[in-house]
C-alpha cells in the first residue's frame, strides 16, 4: 500500500515521499523496512535512529530524519488504526455449533457465533454479532449485548447483564458468589449472594479476572472501564466510567470508585472505600476511607509527593539514627561542661 | 408473606405491626418498600433513615423509628436465612448428562447432577446430592463428598479428597503441581509432586484459586475454612478450621496456619511459616517465622499497634529529618560558644 | 526394592545395610518405615530423629544415626529421581478422542493424546508425545512442541509458539490481549494486540497464570524458566533462561528480565524495567528502572542489606521520634543556660 493511501486512512499530512510502499506497522524497536511506526513521546526519539521503519507517525514534524513522516494529532491513535488495518482479520459469523449446548429458551440474535462445547443456559440472550468461543459457560437468564467477544473458558454465572462491545478474556469469572459469612456458634454461615453484576458497554475484562455478584443489588462496572488480568472485584463494588484497573488489583466489598480513576498494578482497596474520580493510585499502594481526587502512593496511601519524600528518608533511616546518637553524645558532653 | 410468619421463621420478637406484608429482603441501602433489612452495627443507623425498608431486624430494639422491628440475637444470621428463603431456588437433581464423559469406573451416588461437557475420570466418586456444572474436570481416583457444588470450569486433579458441602467456584484449580525444583548443572530439575490435597467439610473455595498438591503427603484445608478469590496455596500448606483467607493472599510451601485465623487481602505468607490460631494479619502484610497469636500489620508483619505508631512517624519522616538537622545546627552553635 | 538396587539407580554409595527393603520415598517429616528420605540442609537434622524413614540420602555421611545412608553429590536431585521411580506412572498415549474438536488442517504428530472436549483450531500443530487434557483450547496456527503437557482448562490463543517439554497447568491463559489503549476524546481506544508469545523449551507455567501476547513482536519466556501460579506477564515482556518467577508476581509491559533471576512471591515489576541476570527480588518487593545484579527488598526495591537496616529502624521510629524530642528539650535547656 502506498504511503499516500495510508495517510488518507489516518487523515495525516505527509512529510517526505508519498509514493513509498508500506507493508506493515510495528513498534519503533521492532520495525523493519517497509514498516510504519509512531513516536508517542520525545523520550523514544533515541530508538528511532536504530529503527528499520520506513515511515514514522508524529504529532510535530521532526527536522532531520531520513525517513518519511505522517503528521496527525494523536500518533498512537493513528497507529492503532493501522494495526487494525494490517493485521486484524474479521471472520464472518461462524454460526451456532451443533456441538454446543443451547437451551431451548435461549434467544440468539442474528450473526452470533457459538463455538463447540459452549453451554448456554435457559433464558440467556446473546445480542447481534456476539462471538462465544469454546468452553464458555453462560448461566440462566444472563443477557449479553451486541458485538461482544467471550474468549475460551470464560464463565458468566446466572442473571448477569453485559452491555455491548464488551470483551471478556479467557479464564475470567463474572458473577461468582461474594465472600460473605456471618459468624455464629463458632462457625461461618454463608450469606446467600443473590444479587447480580452489571457490566456496561465497551468494558474489557482481562484473563483470570474475578468479579463477584452482589449480596443484593448489583456489582457494577461503568462503561468504557478497562480491567487488566487477575484483578479481584468483590461483591457490591461500583466502578465508574473509563477507569483503568491494572493487573492484580484487589477491590474489597462495597467500595465505590469514580470515573477516570487509575489503579496501578497490585493496588489493594479496602472495603467500603470511596475513591473520587480522576484519582491515581501507584503500584502496590493501598486505599481506604474517603479518598479525595489526587495521586497517591504507599500502603496505606498518602499523597504521592509526600510519600516520595518520606520514602527517601526511609532509605536513609540508619544514617538518621546514627546522627541522632551522635547528637545525643554531644549533648551529654555539653551538659557535662555546664557549670 | 406476613411479618408474623417471617418472624417465626427466624425465631424473632416483633416490635410493631405484625400484619404487614414482606415481599423481599435486601441490604439497608438498597431496600425498598416491602423489604426487610437488618442492622448489624450502630454505625449503619444513619443509612436506616434513607432506607425504603418496611422492617428492620435488630439485636436491640430502636426507640424512635417509624418501621417495624424484629429482635433476634444475631440480625445478620437471621437476614442470611431470609435471603435464602426469598431468593434461593433449589433445582431438583439434573441427573447425569449424556453429553458428559463419565468413566465406567466412576461411582456416582444418587441425586448427583453432572452437566454436559464434564469429564469424570476413572475411579472418581461423587457423593449424594453433589452438583457438577459444565466444563468441570475431575482427575483419576479423586473423591468428592456429598452435597458439594463444583461451579463451571473447575479443575480437580487426580487423587484429591474433598469433603461434604464443599463449594468450589469457577476457575479454581485443586491439585496442580507444587513449585518444586532442584538446581543441578545449571538447570532446574522438576521434583515430582506426587502428594495430594485434602479439603475438609464445609470449605468454600473462591474463583480462580490455586491449591497445589503436596510433594509427598497432603496439602490440607481444615473444615469450615473459607477461601476468597485468586488465592494461592502452595504445596504442603496446612490450614486449620474456620479460618478466613481473603482475596489474593499467597501462602508459600509447607506453612501451617491455625484455626480461626484471618489473613486479609493480598497478605503474603513465607514458606515454613507457622501462624498460631486466632491470629489476624492486616491487608498487604507479610508473615514469616513463628507467629504468636495476635494482630499484625506491615511487611514483614509487626504487632498492629506498634505498626500504626511507626507508620504515623513514617508519614512525617521529612519533618523528623528536618528537626534533626536543626538540632545539629544548634549544637554546633552551642559548641562554638563553649569556652 | 532392595536398597542396593535403589542406590545404583541414583549412583550413590551405601553406608549401612544394603539388603534392606525400600518401599517408598517421602519427605523427612512424613516418612514412615520402609521409606527413603533425604537431607538437604543441616537445619533439617532435628527432623531426622523423629522421622520414621529407613534410609536417608546425604551429601556427607552422618556419624551417629541408626538408619542406612546413601551418599550422593546432590541428595535432593536423587530424591526427585526416586519420587519419579516410585510414584510417577506413565500412561501410554490415549490417542485423539472422537469427542474432541480437531480442525481438518491441524497437524497431530504420532503418540499425541487429545482428550474429550478439547478444541484444536485450524493450522495448529502438536508435536510427538504431547498430551492435551480435557477442555483445552488451542487457537489458530499455534504450534506446540514435543512431549508437552497441557492440563485441563488451559487456553492457548492463536499464533502462539510453545517449545518442547513445556508443562502448562490448569487455568493458565497464554496469549490474551495485552492491556493497551490510547486515550482520545475522553475514551480509551483499544490498541490491537497483534503480536504473539514464544515459550521456549522446558518451561513450566503454573495454574491460572496469564501471559499476554505482544502488541507487535513477541512476549518471550526463555528456556528452563519456571513460572508459579497466578503470575501476570504483560505484553512484550522478555524473560531469560532458567529464571524462577514465584506465585502472584506481576510483570508490567515491555520489561526485560535476565537469566537465573528469582522474583519471590507477590513481587511487582514496573513497565520498561530491566533486571540483570542472577538478580533476586524478595517477596512483596517492587522493581523499576535498570536493576544491576544484586539482592533487593522493599518497594521500591533497595539493596537487601540496606533495606534490612532501614526496616529495623522503621520498627523503632516511635522511639527515635521520642529521642529527638528529648534532645530538643535538652538543647532548649542548654540554650537557656547560655549567658
Short mmCIF file of N, CA and C in Angstrom, two decimals, chain A residues 27 31 38 48 53 91 118 128-129 173 204 223 240 258 266 324 334:
data_model
loop_
_atom_site.label_atom_id
_atom_site.label_comp_id
_atom_site.label_asym_id
_atom_site.label_seq_id
_atom_site.Cartn_x
_atom_site.Cartn_y
_atom_site.Cartn_z
N UNK A 27 5.98 -1.56 16.36
CA UNK A 27 6.59 -0.74 17.39
C UNK A 27 7.96 -0.26 16.94
N UNK A 31 10.37 -2.43 14.35
CA UNK A 31 10.03 -2.12 12.95
C UNK A 31 11.19 -2.46 12.00
N UNK A 38 5.40 4.72 15.05
CA UNK A 38 4.93 6.00 15.59
C UNK A 38 5.83 6.45 16.73
N UNK A 48 14.49 5.80 17.47
CA UNK A 48 14.19 5.98 16.05
C UNK A 48 15.44 5.78 15.19
N UNK A 53 12.26 1.29 10.51
CA UNK A 53 10.99 1.78 9.95
C UNK A 53 11.22 2.67 8.72
N UNK A 91 -13.34 -12.59 10.92
CA UNK A 91 -14.02 -13.77 10.39
C UNK A 91 -15.49 -13.41 10.21
N UNK A 118 -19.67 -24.90 24.12
CA UNK A 118 -20.24 -23.84 24.94
C UNK A 118 -21.51 -24.34 25.60
N UNK A 128 -26.78 -9.39 18.74
CA UNK A 128 -26.29 -9.45 17.37
C UNK A 128 -24.76 -9.37 17.28
N UNK A 129 -24.19 -10.30 16.55
CA UNK A 129 -22.76 -10.21 16.25
C UNK A 129 -21.83 -10.67 17.36
N UNK A 173 -14.11 -14.85 35.40
CA UNK A 173 -15.33 -15.37 36.03
C UNK A 173 -16.18 -14.17 36.44
N UNK A 204 -13.64 -3.84 28.90
CA UNK A 204 -12.81 -5.01 28.59
C UNK A 204 -12.35 -5.62 29.91
N UNK A 223 -19.26 2.09 31.94
CA UNK A 223 -18.92 1.97 30.52
C UNK A 223 -17.50 2.47 30.26
N UNK A 240 -16.85 3.44 38.21
CA UNK A 240 -17.42 4.39 37.27
C UNK A 240 -16.98 4.14 35.84
N UNK A 258 -14.67 6.15 41.27
CA UNK A 258 -15.25 7.10 40.34
C UNK A 258 -14.89 6.86 38.89
N UNK A 266 -1.33 -4.28 41.39
CA UNK A 266 -1.27 -4.82 42.75
C UNK A 266 -1.79 -3.86 43.82
N UNK A 324 21.30 10.93 65.21
CA UNK A 324 20.63 11.23 66.47
C UNK A 324 21.50 10.76 67.65
N UNK A 334 28.06 18.43 76.27
CA UNK A 334 27.76 19.83 76.58
C UNK A 334 27.20 19.97 77.99
#
